[in-house]
Amino acid sequence: SAVISQKPSRDICQRGTSLTIQCQVDSQVTMMFWYRQQPGQSLTLIATANQGSEATYESGFVIDKFPISRPNLTFSTLTVSNMSPEDSSIYLCSVGLGGTNEKLFFGSGTQLSVL
Amino acid sequence: AQTVTQSQPEMSVQEAETVTLSCTYDTSESDYYLFWYKQPPSRQMILVIRQEAYKQQNATENRFSVNFQKAAKSFSLKISDSQLGDAAMYFCAYRRAGNTPLVFGKGTRLSVIA
């Protein structure tokens, strides 16, 4: 398995501000995935981050709102910009491991509350 | 597009008994993986069990086993000898082969009654 460190674990933010979430992995990985889990809901993919290229966003998510950086093979950040109460969710990063990346592991998540 | 359906929003089981959580999926791919994840109140996503679609044998991990019916596109999770620590949200997930993301079902909340 992998050790995935995600920070912060939780935050309470004011409307209109931005928060950057960090995800650090203890091994090199090609792809990192960012998910959002709204209260009482399942996980929804925000974007896929590949080192050295622009992130690929899913329908309903845009780069201006959720900019992602992937400076190297062990680290990524997700920023939630110009926050509103609707952004209150758990945000999770995930990486694939194994010979064919068949196992996906998750960070511990960031609980975001927007007032 | 691939979809994953969990038709049981909530389930309960008596401690030490057995419970089965249902999951169906839809895909046109032939090479893929199926997963069950557990999410306790700590919100950590914990991999419970994984099944490769090309394997006919059902995966087993201690008290957890699956019933994989490829033709029916069904992937149920059986928890034997249920323990209080098994109480959590359980998500069924699909992933096609390659470095691809997971597609999740809506989840089943499992309660374990002492």
Short mmCIF file of C-alpha atoms in Angstrom, two decimals:
data_model
loop_
_atom_site.label_atom_id
_atom_site.label_comp_id
_atom_site.label_asym_id
_atom_site.label_seq_id
_atom_site.Cartn_x
_atom_site.Cartn_y
_atom_site.Cartn_z
CA SER A 1 0.00 0.00 0.00
CA ALA A 2 0.97 3.67 -0.03
CA VAL A 3 1.20 6.36 2.59
CA ILE A 4 -0.83 9.30 1.34
CA SER A 5 -0.68 12.46 3.42
CA GLN A 6 -3.45 14.94 2.79
CA LYS A 7 -3.55 18.41 4.36
CA PRO A 8 -5.42 20.09 5.90
CA SER A 9 -7.64 17.47 7.45
CA ARG A 10 -10.39 20.01 7.93
CA ASP A 11 -10.98 23.74 7.57
CA ILE A 12 -13.70 26.29 8.02
CA CYS A 13 -13.55 29.06 5.45
CA GLN A 14 -15.36 32.25 4.62
CA ARG A 15 -17.35 32.72 1.47
CA GLY A 16 -15.29 34.14 -1.39
CA THR A 17 -11.94 32.88 -0.17
CA SER A 18 -9.81 30.03 -1.56
CA LEU A 19 -8.31 26.93 0.03
CA THR A 20 -5.45 24.81 -1.27
CA ILE A 21 -5.40 21.12 -0.37
CA GLN A 22 -2.14 19.21 -0.54
CA CYS A 23 -1.61 15.54 -1.29
CA GLN A 24 1.79 13.91 -0.74
CA VAL A 25 2.53 10.27 -1.63
CA ASP A 26 5.49 8.25 -0.36
CA SER A 27 6.15 6.74 -3.80
CA GLN A 28 6.13 7.98 -7.36
CA VAL A 29 2.82 7.66 -9.13
CA THR A 30 1.77 8.56 -12.64
CA MET A 31 -1.79 9.60 -12.04
CA MET A 32 -3.43 11.29 -9.11
CA PHE A 33 -7.17 11.67 -8.86
CA TRP A 34 -9.19 14.25 -6.97
CA TYR A 35 -12.70 13.45 -5.74
CA ARG A 36 -15.44 15.43 -4.03
CA GLN A 37 -17.89 13.88 -1.59
CA GLN A 38 -20.82 16.13 -0.81
CA PRO A 39 -22.64 15.56 2.50
CA GLY A 40 -24.30 12.17 2.57
CA GLN A 41 -23.33 11.47 -1.03
CA SER A 42 -20.97 9.24 -2.94
CA LEU A 43 -17.62 10.25 -4.40
CA THR A 44 -17.51 12.21 -7.64
CA LEU A 45 -14.37 12.60 -9.70
CA ILE A 46 -13.24 16.19 -10.09
CA ALA A 47 -10.15 15.72 -12.23
CA THR A 48 -7.21 13.53 -13.12
CA ALA A 49 -3.75 15.01 -12.60
CA ASN A 50 -0.85 13.73 -14.67
CA GLN A 51 2.62 15.01 -13.94
CA GLY A 52 3.86 17.46 -16.53
CA SER A 53 0.55 18.18 -18.20
CA GLU A 54 -2.72 19.97 -17.58
CA ALA A 55 -5.24 18.19 -15.43
CA THR A 56 -8.23 16.62 -17.13
CA TYR A 57 -11.54 17.80 -15.64
CA GLU A 58 -14.82 15.96 -15.50
CA SER A 59 -18.07 17.46 -16.70
CA GLY A 60 -19.29 20.05 -14.25
CA PHE A 61 -15.84 20.97 -12.95
CA VAL A 62 -13.69 23.74 -14.41
CA ILE A 63 -10.09 24.75 -13.98
CA ASP A 64 -10.92 28.29 -12.85
CA LYS A 65 -12.87 26.93 -9.90
CA PHE A 66 -10.64 23.93 -9.09
CA PRO A 67 -7.10 24.62 -10.29
CA ILE A 68 -4.76 21.67 -9.84
CA SER A 69 -0.99 21.54 -9.76
CA ARG A 70 1.16 18.43 -10.24
CA PRO A 71 4.78 19.57 -10.00
CA ASN A 72 6.28 16.09 -9.54
CA LEU A 73 5.42 12.40 -9.26
CA THR A 74 4.73 12.46 -5.51
CA PHE A 75 2.76 15.66 -4.96
CA SER A 76 -0.36 17.47 -6.08
CA THR A 77 -2.55 20.32 -4.92
CA LEU A 78 -6.21 21.11 -5.46
CA THR A 79 -7.45 24.65 -4.89
CA VAL A 80 -11.10 25.40 -4.25
CA SER A 81 -11.50 28.99 -5.43
CA ASN A 82 -14.02 31.71 -4.61
CA MET A 83 -15.79 29.37 -2.23
CA SER A 84 -19.50 29.30 -1.52
CA PRO A 85 -21.45 27.17 0.99
CA GLU A 86 -22.19 24.72 -1.86
CA ASP A 87 -18.49 23.82 -1.85
CA SER A 88 -18.79 22.37 1.64
CA SER A 89 -17.69 18.77 1.09
CA ILE A 90 -15.01 16.23 1.74
CA TYR A 91 -12.22 16.37 -0.82
CA LEU A 92 -10.06 13.28 -1.34
CA CYS A 93 -6.98 12.53 -3.37
CA SER A 94 -6.33 9.06 -4.71
CA VAL A 95 -3.47 7.23 -6.38
CA GLY A 96 -3.12 3.96 -8.24
CA LEU A 97 -0.55 1.37 -7.17
CA GLY A 98 0.38 -2.14 -8.11
CA GLY A 99 1.94 -3.59 -11.20
CA THR A 100 -0.86 -2.33 -13.38
CA ASN A 101 -2.03 0.36 -10.99
CA GLU A 102 -4.97 -1.83 -10.18
CA LYS A 103 -5.22 -0.78 -6.55
CA LEU A 104 -6.47 2.67 -5.73
CA PHE A 105 -5.69 4.18 -2.36
CA PHE A 106 -7.01 7.34 -0.80
CA GLY A 107 -5.76 10.14 1.36
CA SER A 108 -7.56 10.76 4.63
CA GLY A 109 -9.65 13.52 3.11
CA THR A 110 -10.19 17.22 3.78
CA GLN A 111 -13.46 18.21 5.43
CA LEU A 112 -14.27 21.70 4.13
CA SER A 113 -17.00 23.88 5.57
CA VAL A 114 -17.80 27.22 3.96
CA LEU A 115 -19.71 29.81 5.94
CA ALA B 1 -20.48 5.40 -19.68
CA GLN B 2 -19.97 3.01 -16.86
CA THR B 3 -22.45 3.07 -14.00
CA VAL B 4 -22.55 1.38 -10.61
CA THR B 5 -25.80 0.79 -8.75
CA GLN B 6 -26.23 -0.02 -5.08
CA SER B 7 -29.93 -0.54 -4.44
CA GLN B 8 -29.73 -0.79 -0.65
CA PRO B 9 -29.26 2.63 0.97
CA GLU B 10 -29.19 1.05 4.44
CA MET B 11 -28.70 -2.41 5.87
CA SER B 12 -28.42 -3.77 9.39
CA VAL B 13 -27.04 -6.99 10.79
CA GLN B 14 -26.79 -8.59 14.18
CA GLU B 15 -23.32 -8.99 15.57
CA ALA B 16 -21.78 -12.36 14.54
CA GLU B 17 -24.32 -12.80 11.74
CA THR B 18 -23.79 -12.62 7.99
CA VAL B 19 -24.91 -9.84 5.68
CA THR B 20 -24.77 -9.39 1.92
CA LEU B 21 -24.54 -6.02 0.19
CA SER B 22 -25.67 -5.82 -3.42
CA CYS B 23 -24.04 -4.09 -6.36
CA THR B 24 -24.67 -4.13 -10.09
CA TYR B 25 -22.74 -2.35 -12.78
CA ASP B 26 -22.95 -1.58 -16.44
CA THR B 27 -20.02 -1.60 -18.84
CA SER B 28 -19.13 -2.59 -22.36
CA GLU B 29 -15.50 -3.23 -21.40
CA SER B 30 -14.14 -6.75 -21.04
CA ASP B 31 -11.14 -5.90 -18.87
CA TYR B 32 -11.93 -4.16 -15.62
CA TYR B 33 -11.74 -4.31 -11.84
CA LEU B 34 -14.40 -4.16 -9.15
CA PHE B 35 -13.91 -2.99 -5.60
CA TRP B 36 -15.62 -2.63 -2.28
CA TYR B 37 -14.51 0.27 -0.11
CA LYS B 38 -15.44 0.93 3.49
CA GLN B 39 -15.81 4.47 4.82
CA PRO B 40 -16.18 4.75 8.60
CA PRO B 41 -17.08 8.07 10.27
CA SER B 42 -13.39 8.99 10.14
CA ARG B 43 -14.07 9.44 6.35
CA GLN B 44 -11.00 7.38 5.43
CA MET B 45 -11.65 5.24 2.34
CA ILE B 46 -10.47 1.71 3.12
CA LEU B 47 -10.09 -0.91 0.40
CA VAL B 48 -11.96 -4.02 1.54
CA ILE B 49 -11.66 -6.33 -1.44
CA ARG B 50 -10.85 -6.32 -5.14
CA GLN B 51 -11.93 -8.55 -8.02
CA GLU B 52 -10.36 -8.79 -11.47
CA ALA B 53 -12.97 -9.33 -14.16
CA TYR B 54 -10.87 -11.95 -15.94
CA LYS B 55 -10.77 -14.15 -12.85
CA GLN B 56 -13.66 -16.54 -12.37
CA GLN B 57 -12.78 -17.30 -8.78
CA ASN B 58 -14.46 -15.05 -6.26
CA ALA B 59 -12.12 -12.91 -4.15
CA THR B 60 -11.92 -13.52 -0.41
CA GLU B 61 -10.28 -11.49 2.35
CA ASN B 62 -10.77 -13.05 5.78
CA ARG B 63 -14.43 -12.43 6.73
CA PHE B 64 -15.15 -10.61 3.46
CA SER B 65 -15.98 -12.38 0.22
CA VAL B 66 -17.65 -11.48 -3.04
CA ASN B 67 -20.07 -13.16 -5.38
CA PHE B 68 -18.98 -12.03 -8.82
CA GLN B 69 -21.43 -12.85 -11.60
CA LYS B 70 -19.87 -11.41 -14.75
CA ALA B 71 -22.68 -12.23 -17.15
CA ALA B 72 -25.23 -10.68 -14.81
CA LYS B 73 -22.87 -7.77 -14.02
CA SER B 74 -23.40 -8.36 -10.35
CA PHE B 75 -20.83 -7.97 -7.57
CA SER B 76 -22.16 -8.53 -4.05
CA LEU B 77 -20.17 -8.37 -0.81
CA LYS B 78 -20.69 -10.90 1.95
CA ILE B 79 -19.53 -10.07 5.46
CA SER B 80 -19.41 -13.06 7.76
CA ASP B 81 -19.28 -13.00 11.56
CA SER B 82 -20.13 -9.30 11.55
CA GLN B 83 -18.38 -7.14 14.11
CA LEU B 84 -19.25 -3.76 15.57
CA GLY B 85 -16.26 -2.31 13.75
CA ASP B 86 -17.83 -3.26 10.42
CA ALA B 87 -20.40 -0.49 10.81
CA ALA B 88 -19.69 2.03 8.04
CA MET B 89 -20.66 3.20 4.57
CA TYR B 90 -19.75 0.64 1.93
CA PHE B 91 -19.14 1.74 -1.63
CA CYS B 92 -19.02 -0.52 -4.64
CA ALA B 93 -16.71 0.79 -7.35
CA TYR B 94 -15.71 -0.03 -10.90
CA ARG B 95 -12.51 0.73 -12.74
CA ARG B 96 -11.67 -0.20 -16.29
CA ALA B 97 -8.18 -1.47 -17.00
CA GLY B 98 -5.38 1.08 -17.20
CA ASN B 99 -4.57 4.07 -15.06
CA THR B 100 -8.15 5.19 -14.77
CA PRO B 101 -10.31 6.56 -11.96
CA LEU B 102 -12.96 4.74 -9.98
CA VAL B 103 -16.68 5.05 -10.62
CA PHE B 104 -18.65 4.69 -7.40
CA GLY B 105 -22.09 3.56 -6.45
CA LYS B 106 -24.16 5.65 -4.04
CA GLY B 107 -23.21 3.53 -1.08
CA THR B 108 -24.88 1.34 1.53
CA ARG B 109 -24.86 2.33 5.18
CA LEU B 110 -24.32 -0.78 7.30
CA SER B 111 -25.32 -0.84 10.96
CA VAL B 112 -24.22 -3.64 13.26
CA ILE B 113 -26.48 -4.37 16.20
CA ALA B 114 -24.92 -5.70 19.39
#
